[in-house]
Short mmCIF file of C-alpha atoms and ligand atoms in Angstrom, two decimals:
data_model
loop_
_atom_site.label_atom_id
_atom_site.label_comp_id
_atom_site.label_asym_id
_atom_site.label_seq_id
_atom_site.Cartn_x
_atom_site.Cartn_y
_atom_site.Cartn_z
CA MET A 1034 -9.00 34.69 14.91
CA PRO A 1035 -6.91 31.56 15.59
CA THR A 1036 -5.55 31.28 19.16
CA PRO A 1037 -1.83 32.21 19.20
CA SER A 1038 0.39 29.18 19.92
CA PRO A 1039 2.20 29.27 23.26
CA PHE A 1040 5.00 27.20 21.68
CA SER A 1041 8.07 28.56 19.95
CA ARG A 1042 8.22 25.56 17.58
CA PRO A 1043 5.78 23.77 15.31
CA VAL A 1044 3.90 21.21 17.40
CA GLY A 1045 2.62 18.84 14.71
CA SER A 1046 4.69 15.69 14.19
CA GLU A 1047 6.17 14.77 10.82
CA ARG A 1048 3.51 12.08 10.72
CA VAL A 1049 0.81 14.71 10.20
CA ASP A 1050 2.87 17.36 8.46
CA GLY A 1051 1.17 18.94 5.44
CA MET A 1052 -1.92 16.81 5.89
CA ARG A 1053 -5.15 18.47 4.90
CA GLU A 1054 -8.45 17.81 6.58
CA SER A 1055 -10.94 15.62 4.75
CA VAL A 1056 -12.41 17.56 1.81
CA ILE A 1057 -15.40 15.18 1.79
CA ARG A 1058 -16.35 16.12 5.31
CA GLU A 1059 -15.54 19.79 4.67
CA MET A 1060 -18.05 19.75 1.80
CA THR A 1061 -20.72 18.39 4.15
CA ARG A 1062 -20.10 21.31 6.51
CA GLU A 1063 -20.20 23.73 3.57
CA ALA A 1064 -23.50 22.16 2.48
CA HIS A 1065 -24.95 22.74 5.97
CA ARG A 1066 -23.77 26.36 5.93
CA HIS A 1067 -25.54 27.06 2.64
CA ASP A 1068 -28.53 24.82 3.16
CA ALA A 1069 -27.53 22.84 0.10
CA ILE A 1070 -28.75 19.33 -0.71
CA ASN A 1071 -25.83 17.17 0.30
CA LEU A 1072 -24.71 14.88 -2.50
CA SER A 1073 -21.09 15.08 -1.34
CA GLN A 1074 -20.32 12.71 1.55
CA GLY A 1075 -21.71 9.21 0.99
CA ILE A 1076 -24.35 9.26 3.71
CA PRO A 1077 -27.62 7.34 3.35
CA ASP A 1078 -30.90 8.73 4.67
CA GLU A 1079 -31.93 7.73 8.22
CA ASP A 1080 -34.83 5.50 7.20
CA GLU A 1081 -32.59 3.24 5.11
CA THR A 1082 -31.40 1.20 8.12
CA PRO A 1083 -33.40 -2.05 8.41
CA PRO A 1084 -35.77 -1.49 11.39
CA ARG A 1085 -34.92 -4.81 13.05
CA VAL A 1086 -31.23 -3.91 13.01
CA LYS A 1087 -31.97 -0.55 14.65
CA GLN A 1088 -34.16 -2.28 17.23
CA ALA A 1089 -31.39 -4.74 18.04
CA ALA A 1090 -29.05 -1.83 18.78
CA LYS A 1091 -31.64 -0.16 21.04
CA ASP A 1092 -32.21 -3.39 22.95
CA ALA A 1093 -28.48 -3.97 23.28
CA ILE A 1094 -27.96 -0.67 25.09
CA ASP A 1095 -29.83 -2.14 28.07
CA THR A 1096 -27.89 -5.38 28.16
CA SER A 1097 -24.54 -4.76 26.57
CA SER A 1098 -22.97 -1.39 27.19
CA GLN A 1099 -19.51 -2.50 28.35
CA TYR A 1100 -16.37 -3.42 26.40
CA THR A 1101 -16.33 -6.55 24.32
CA ILE A 1102 -13.04 -8.40 24.12
CA THR A 1103 -10.77 -6.41 21.90
CA TRP A 1104 -11.09 -8.62 18.77
CA GLY A 1105 -14.87 -8.21 18.88
CA LEU A 1106 -17.97 -9.90 20.21
CA PRO A 1107 -17.44 -13.66 19.69
CA GLU A 1108 -20.95 -14.16 18.29
CA LEU A 1109 -20.38 -11.40 15.74
CA ARG A 1110 -17.01 -12.81 14.66
CA GLU A 1111 -18.58 -16.24 14.21
CA THR A 1112 -21.42 -14.77 12.13
CA ILE A 1113 -18.97 -12.78 10.01
CA ALA A 1114 -16.89 -15.91 9.33
CA GLU A 1115 -20.00 -17.87 8.35
CA ARG A 1116 -21.32 -15.19 6.01
CA TYR A 1117 -17.99 -14.55 4.31
CA ALA A 1118 -17.58 -18.29 3.77
CA ASP A 1119 -21.02 -18.27 2.05
CA TRP A 1120 -20.44 -15.11 0.07
CA LYS A 1121 -16.82 -15.53 -0.99
CA GLY A 1122 -15.97 -19.17 -0.36
CA VAL A 1123 -13.06 -18.21 1.90
CA SER A 1124 -12.86 -19.53 5.43
CA TYR A 1125 -11.59 -17.36 8.26
CA ASP A 1126 -11.13 -18.62 11.80
CA PRO A 1127 -13.27 -16.30 13.97
CA GLU A 1128 -10.82 -16.75 16.87
CA THR A 1129 -7.68 -15.64 15.08
CA GLU A 1130 -8.56 -14.23 11.66
CA VAL A 1131 -11.57 -11.96 12.17
CA THR A 1132 -11.20 -8.63 13.98
CA VAL A 1133 -14.01 -6.15 14.58
CA THR A 1134 -12.70 -2.60 14.24
CA THR A 1135 -14.08 0.88 14.89
CA GLY A 1136 -15.17 1.39 11.30
CA THR A 1137 -13.45 0.31 8.11
CA SER A 1138 -11.11 3.29 8.12
CA GLU A 1139 -9.67 2.03 11.41
CA ALA A 1140 -9.19 -1.39 9.81
CA VAL A 1141 -7.17 0.21 6.99
CA VAL A 1142 -5.10 2.44 9.29
CA SER A 1143 -4.41 -0.34 11.82
CA THR A 1144 -3.39 -2.64 8.98
CA LEU A 1145 -0.98 -0.13 7.47
CA LEU A 1146 0.52 0.83 10.83
CA ALA A 1147 1.08 -2.84 11.58
CA LEU A 1148 2.37 -4.00 8.21
CA CYS A 1149 4.10 -1.05 6.57
CA ASP A 1150 7.59 0.06 7.60
CA PRO A 1151 8.83 3.61 7.01
CA GLY A 1152 9.86 3.90 3.38
CA ASP A 1153 7.89 0.87 2.18
CA GLY A 1154 6.18 1.47 -1.15
CA VAL A 1155 2.37 1.41 -1.04
CA ILE A 1156 0.51 1.23 -4.35
CA TYR A 1157 -3.03 2.56 -4.76
CA PHE A 1158 -5.10 3.45 -7.79
CA GLU A 1159 -5.96 7.10 -8.40
CA PRO A 1160 -8.41 8.72 -8.14
CA THR A 1161 -8.40 7.16 -4.70
CA TYR A 1162 -10.60 7.25 -1.64
CA GLU A 1163 -9.05 10.20 0.17
CA SER A 1164 -8.26 8.50 3.49
CA TYR A 1165 -5.61 6.15 2.06
CA ILE A 1166 -3.30 9.10 1.47
CA PRO A 1167 -3.06 10.08 5.18
CA ALA A 1168 -3.13 6.40 6.18
CA VAL A 1169 0.06 5.79 4.17
CA GLN A 1170 1.59 8.93 5.67
CA PHE A 1171 0.74 7.83 9.23
CA ALA A 1172 2.63 4.62 8.56
CA GLY A 1173 5.59 6.45 7.01
CA GLY A 1174 4.98 4.56 3.75
CA ARG A 1175 6.05 5.80 0.34
CA PRO A 1176 2.93 6.53 -1.73
CA ILE A 1177 2.89 5.01 -5.23
CA PRO A 1178 -0.31 6.29 -6.86
CA LEU A 1179 -1.20 4.70 -10.21
CA ASP A 1180 -3.53 6.82 -12.30
CA ILE A 1181 -6.61 5.12 -13.74
CA THR A 1182 -8.61 8.30 -14.48
CA ASP A 1183 -8.75 7.67 -18.23
CA GLY A 1184 -10.51 4.41 -18.92
CA LEU A 1185 -10.64 3.29 -15.28
CA GLU A 1186 -8.44 0.32 -16.07
CA ILE A 1187 -5.38 -1.11 -14.40
CA ASP A 1188 -2.40 -0.62 -16.69
CA ALA A 1189 -0.48 -3.88 -16.55
CA ASP A 1190 2.94 -2.42 -17.30
CA SER A 1191 2.70 0.38 -14.74
CA LEU A 1192 1.48 -2.03 -12.08
CA LYS A 1193 4.30 -4.48 -12.77
CA GLU A 1194 6.89 -1.74 -12.65
CA ALA A 1195 5.49 -0.18 -9.47
CA ALA A 1196 5.16 -3.54 -7.73
CA ALA A 1197 8.85 -4.24 -8.10
CA ASP A 1198 9.43 -1.39 -5.69
CA ALA A 1199 6.47 -1.87 -3.33
CA SER A 1200 5.44 -4.05 -0.42
CA ILE A 1201 1.72 -3.26 -0.10
CA LEU A 1202 -1.10 -2.71 -2.59
CA ILE A 1203 -4.39 -1.11 -1.55
CA LEU A 1204 -7.34 -2.17 -3.65
CA ASN A 1205 -10.69 -0.49 -3.15
CA HIS A 1206 -13.28 -2.61 -4.90
CA PRO A 1207 -15.91 -1.50 -5.92
CA HIS A 1208 -13.96 1.68 -6.20
CA ASN A 1209 -14.70 5.02 -4.57
CA PRO A 1210 -14.92 7.69 -6.09
CA THR A 1211 -15.41 6.23 -9.58
CA GLY A 1212 -17.78 3.33 -8.88
CA ASN A 1213 -15.52 1.20 -11.03
CA VAL A 1214 -15.59 -2.58 -10.70
CA PHE A 1215 -12.33 -4.20 -11.79
CA THR A 1216 -12.78 -7.17 -14.12
CA PRO A 1217 -11.90 -10.70 -12.99
CA SER A 1218 -8.97 -10.70 -15.42
CA GLU A 1219 -7.62 -7.44 -13.95
CA LEU A 1220 -7.86 -8.99 -10.49
CA GLU A 1221 -6.09 -12.13 -11.73
CA PHE A 1222 -3.31 -9.93 -13.00
CA VAL A 1223 -3.14 -8.20 -9.59
CA ALA A 1224 -2.93 -11.64 -7.96
CA ASP A 1225 -0.07 -12.71 -10.26
CA VAL A 1226 1.88 -9.52 -9.66
CA ALA A 1227 1.27 -9.69 -5.90
CA ALA A 1228 2.60 -13.25 -5.84
CA GLU A 1229 5.63 -12.43 -8.00
CA GLU A 1230 6.61 -9.43 -5.91
CA ASP A 1231 5.47 -10.82 -2.56
CA LEU A 1232 3.05 -7.95 -1.93
CA ILE A 1233 0.55 -7.77 0.90
CA VAL A 1234 -2.83 -6.73 -0.53
CA VAL A 1235 -5.18 -4.59 1.54
CA THR A 1236 -8.68 -4.55 0.08
CA ASP A 1237 -11.37 -2.08 1.05
CA GLU A 1238 -14.61 -3.84 0.13
CA ILE A 1239 -17.10 -1.64 1.95
CA TYR A 1240 -19.31 -1.50 -1.20
CA GLU A 1241 -19.22 -5.28 -1.75
CA HIS A 1242 -23.02 -5.56 -1.76
CA ILE A 1243 -23.63 -2.46 -3.87
CA VAL A 1244 -22.82 -3.71 -7.38
CA TYR A 1245 -24.72 -3.48 -10.66
CA THR A 1246 -22.81 -5.91 -12.85
CA ASP A 1247 -22.59 -9.69 -13.08
CA ASP A 1248 -18.90 -9.30 -13.75
CA TYR A 1249 -18.10 -8.55 -10.09
CA VAL A 1250 -15.96 -10.86 -8.01
CA SER A 1251 -14.33 -10.15 -4.70
CA PRO A 1252 -10.51 -10.12 -4.91
CA VAL A 1253 -10.30 -12.95 -2.36
CA GLU A 1254 -12.23 -15.18 -4.76
CA ILE A 1255 -9.26 -15.03 -7.13
CA ASP A 1256 -6.92 -18.00 -6.73
CA GLY A 1257 -4.11 -17.31 -4.32
CA LEU A 1258 -5.11 -13.80 -3.26
CA ALA A 1259 -6.89 -14.53 0.03
CA GLY A 1260 -3.66 -15.89 1.52
CA ARG A 1261 -1.89 -12.54 1.19
CA THR A 1262 -4.85 -10.19 1.68
CA VAL A 1263 -6.34 -8.21 4.54
CA VAL A 1264 -10.00 -7.60 3.69
CA CYS A 1265 -11.25 -4.37 5.26
CA THR A 1266 -15.01 -4.01 5.20
CA GLY A 1267 -17.87 -3.40 7.61
CA MET A 1268 -21.45 -2.50 8.31
CA SER A 1269 -21.62 1.17 7.29
CA LYS A 1270 -22.77 1.00 3.71
CA THR A 1271 -24.43 -2.42 3.58
CA TYR A 1272 -26.81 -1.68 6.46
CA SER A 1273 -26.80 2.15 6.19
CA VAL A 1274 -25.25 2.67 9.61
CA THR A 1275 -22.30 4.92 8.74
CA GLY A 1276 -22.30 6.49 12.22
CA TRP A 1277 -22.11 3.21 14.12
CA ARG A 1278 -18.46 2.65 13.27
CA VAL A 1279 -18.32 -1.11 13.00
CA GLY A 1280 -15.71 -2.46 10.61
CA PHE A 1281 -14.24 -5.89 9.98
CA ALA A 1282 -10.69 -6.95 9.16
CA LEU A 1283 -10.45 -10.48 7.76
CA ALA A 1284 -7.00 -11.91 7.15
CA PRO A 1285 -4.89 -15.03 7.53
CA GLU A 1286 -3.54 -15.44 11.04
CA PRO A 1287 -0.01 -14.06 10.47
CA LEU A 1288 -1.45 -10.80 9.10
CA SER A 1289 -4.31 -10.61 11.63
CA ALA A 1290 -1.92 -11.14 14.54
CA GLU A 1291 0.00 -8.00 13.54
CA LEU A 1292 -2.92 -5.69 12.86
CA ARG A 1293 -4.56 -6.76 16.11
CA LYS A 1294 -1.64 -5.22 18.01
CA VAL A 1295 -2.51 -1.76 16.71
CA HIS A 1296 -6.26 -2.25 17.03
CA ASP A 1297 -5.88 -3.46 20.63
CA TYR A 1298 -4.10 -0.31 21.80
CA THR A 1299 -5.95 2.27 19.74
CA SER A 1300 -9.64 1.53 19.82
CA ILE A 1301 -9.92 -1.26 22.46
CA CYS A 1302 -13.17 -2.39 20.87
CA ALA A 1303 -15.89 -1.24 18.52
CA PRO A 1304 -19.11 0.00 20.22
CA THR A 1305 -20.68 -3.03 21.90
CA PRO A 1306 -24.40 -2.35 21.26
CA PHE A 1307 -23.67 -1.90 17.57
CA GLN A 1308 -21.66 -5.11 17.47
CA LYS A 1309 -24.70 -6.90 18.93
CA ALA A 1310 -26.85 -5.33 16.24
CA GLY A 1311 -24.28 -6.54 13.73
CA VAL A 1312 -25.26 -10.13 14.49
CA GLU A 1313 -28.84 -9.24 13.58
CA ALA A 1314 -27.72 -7.39 10.45
CA LEU A 1315 -25.60 -10.25 9.18
CA SER A 1316 -28.57 -12.58 9.70
CA LEU A 1317 -30.78 -10.71 7.21
CA PRO A 1318 -32.04 -12.91 4.37
CA ASP A 1319 -30.35 -12.95 0.97
CA ASP A 1320 -33.05 -10.86 -0.71
CA TYR A 1321 -32.05 -7.94 1.54
CA TYR A 1322 -28.83 -7.67 -0.46
CA THR A 1323 -30.52 -8.04 -3.84
CA ASP A 1324 -33.02 -5.33 -2.91
CA LEU A 1325 -30.26 -3.05 -1.66
CA ALA A 1326 -28.36 -3.22 -4.96
CA ALA A 1327 -31.58 -2.85 -7.00
CA SER A 1328 -32.58 0.20 -5.02
CA TYR A 1329 -29.22 1.91 -5.57
CA GLU A 1330 -29.28 0.93 -9.23
CA ARG A 1331 -32.57 2.82 -9.65
CA ARG A 1332 -31.08 5.87 -7.97
CA ARG A 1333 -27.95 5.60 -10.11
CA ASP A 1334 -30.07 5.69 -13.25
CA ILE A 1335 -32.11 8.68 -12.03
CA LEU A 1336 -28.97 10.64 -11.20
CA TYR A 1337 -27.18 9.63 -14.41
CA ASP A 1338 -30.08 10.63 -16.68
CA GLY A 1339 -30.74 13.80 -14.69
CA LEU A 1340 -27.12 14.96 -14.81
CA ARG A 1341 -27.01 14.43 -18.56
CA ASP A 1342 -30.26 16.36 -18.93
CA VAL A 1343 -28.71 19.39 -17.21
CA GLY A 1344 -25.67 19.35 -19.47
CA LEU A 1345 -23.17 17.51 -17.27
CA ASP A 1346 -21.13 14.48 -18.30
CA PRO A 1347 -21.34 11.65 -15.74
CA VAL A 1348 -19.64 8.25 -15.92
CA LYS A 1349 -22.09 5.45 -15.13
CA PRO A 1350 -20.69 3.33 -12.27
CA ASP A 1351 -20.95 -0.46 -11.93
CA GLY A 1352 -20.71 -0.35 -8.16
CA ALA A 1353 -20.76 1.81 -5.01
CA TYR A 1354 -22.89 4.97 -4.92
CA TYR A 1355 -20.76 7.68 -6.49
CA MET A 1356 -20.65 9.24 -9.92
CA LEU A 1357 -17.60 10.92 -11.42
CA THR A 1358 -18.99 13.83 -13.41
CA ARG A 1359 -17.27 16.16 -15.85
CA TYR A 1360 -18.61 19.63 -16.53
CA PRO A 1361 -18.30 22.15 -19.35
CA GLY A 1362 -16.01 25.15 -19.03
CA ASP A 1363 -12.58 25.44 -17.59
CA VAL A 1364 -13.03 26.47 -13.95
CA ASP A 1365 -11.15 24.20 -11.59
CA ASP A 1366 -13.01 21.47 -9.75
CA THR A 1367 -12.95 23.16 -6.34
CA GLU A 1368 -14.33 26.39 -7.78
CA PHE A 1369 -17.03 24.44 -9.64
CA SER A 1370 -18.01 22.55 -6.46
CA LEU A 1371 -18.20 25.73 -4.41
CA ARG A 1372 -20.32 27.44 -7.06
CA LEU A 1373 -22.62 24.40 -7.16
CA ILE A 1374 -23.18 24.74 -3.42
CA ARG A 1375 -23.64 28.51 -3.40
CA GLU A 1376 -25.47 29.07 -6.67
CA ALA A 1377 -27.32 25.80 -7.27
CA GLY A 1378 -27.74 24.60 -3.69
CA VAL A 1379 -26.22 21.15 -4.33
CA ALA A 1380 -23.06 19.84 -2.70
CA THR A 1381 -20.52 17.54 -4.42
CA VAL A 1382 -16.87 16.70 -3.76
CA PRO A 1383 -14.17 18.22 -6.00
CA GLY A 1384 -12.29 15.52 -7.90
CA SER A 1385 -8.86 16.81 -6.83
CA SER A 1386 -9.44 15.60 -3.28
CA PHE A 1387 -9.06 12.06 -4.61
CA TYR A 1388 -5.51 12.60 -5.88
CA THR A 1389 -2.23 12.71 -4.01
CA GLU A 1390 -1.37 15.91 -5.91
CA GLY A 1391 -2.91 18.23 -8.47
CA THR A 1392 -6.32 19.31 -9.70
CA ALA A 1393 -9.06 17.49 -11.59
CA ASP A 1394 -11.67 18.35 -14.20
CA TRP A 1395 -14.56 16.58 -12.50
CA VAL A 1396 -16.66 16.45 -9.32
CA ARG A 1397 -18.17 13.48 -7.46
CA PHE A 1398 -21.90 13.20 -6.85
CA THR A 1399 -23.29 10.56 -4.47
CA PHE A 1400 -26.60 8.79 -4.97
CA SER A 1401 -26.61 7.45 -1.41
CA ARG A 1402 -29.61 9.69 -0.73
CA ASN A 1403 -33.26 8.70 -1.33
CA GLU A 1404 -35.01 9.21 -4.67
CA PRO A 1405 -36.98 12.38 -3.70
CA THR A 1406 -33.75 14.01 -2.48
CA ILE A 1407 -31.91 13.12 -5.68
CA GLU A 1408 -34.86 14.43 -7.74
CA ALA A 1409 -34.91 17.65 -5.71
CA ALA A 1410 -31.18 18.13 -6.31
CA LEU A 1411 -31.68 17.62 -10.05
CA THR A 1412 -34.45 20.21 -10.08
CA ARG A 1413 -32.15 22.69 -8.36
CA LEU A 1414 -29.39 21.99 -10.88
CA ASP A 1415 -31.84 22.49 -13.72
CA GLU A 1416 -33.20 25.75 -12.33
CA ASN A 1417 -29.84 27.24 -11.37
CA ARG A 1418 -27.65 26.17 -14.22
CA PHE A 1419 -24.60 28.43 -14.59
CA TRP A 1420 -22.35 26.15 -16.69
N1 LIG B 1117 -17.02 6.93 2.40
C1 LIG B 1117 -17.83 8.09 2.35
C2 LIG B 1117 -17.48 8.96 1.17
O1 LIG B 1117 -16.61 8.65 0.39
C3 LIG B 1117 -17.78 8.90 3.62
C4 LIG B 1117 -16.50 8.86 4.34
C5 LIG B 1117 -15.97 10.18 4.82
O2 LIG B 1117 -16.54 10.81 5.67
N2 LIG B 1117 -14.85 10.59 4.31
O3 LIG B 1117 -18.10 9.96 1.03
#
């Protein structure tokens, strides 16, 4: 029984009105309730974190348990600037253009709160990572979702038309939940439109090291884009430390100066011991990143083949660790997900949670888990097939 409200009026602000809780995290709780194998929320297994990065965090608890300055540990900001210069050829001043946030989601929300005025149009591609929808609402922005479900391509005409009426474009690349990697020519088109319409681009590049195609470039490598872009990224997926909550916002000084105002007064600083460990993480050799992508590519192939073998219809991703999967029959996606948990013991996320409105005819599997766990989930699907 919910506790009766002592108030005679609704207490939620307009800013949160109608907002639903995260379906991704709800599916994780549902998985726990039914003892299902969790292939819903993108969580890696514990032993995936490089041991020397974990050790650095343990050591740092003894020496560094107080606040860092609000923009982040200087040594970490310097290391971030060095690595991003190597990786993407873009230089960011660690003093004024690199901000360490409490996870990448905070980077996105702080950026939108700082740069989006009420009523400003914010473009994002749908299906979309679910947290952009509330982030736009927090900022009072006007959502402009552009559907890429069929073909996973940016439609030039729709983007041009939408951009004329927008001030911000959110670009998640590689893309969650589809695993899509936009082609360099699509990104060039985005850059042209952004320049023509004077858009600020907010990229979420949390899967930047989990790509399986040579065709991948970071948006900031495209001529002219870095100057109008806030890159939101972080440690969670690259070093398998999703619970540490260390994100990075990289942006030219005029954009960084604004987002830092929100960051300063909301999170003060990201957890200090984990920032220290971040210096260690960002110092890992280059083959760490090659091995990481190769390891997820193997898991992608196992899941893809296995899902096809049990009569499902997955789309093979070029990046990130999610797989959009269609299923036979005409039950809606939420019903199918719930039945998968209860009858097959495997948790996924219903596709509809990645749209501003409406239902979907697919579910999202993650292959962030280790190979034995993915194999065990496939066995359960095979043995408990109801579709
Ligand atoms: N990014 C991860 C996912 O898409 C987890 C984030 C979350 O808890 N919503 O599953």
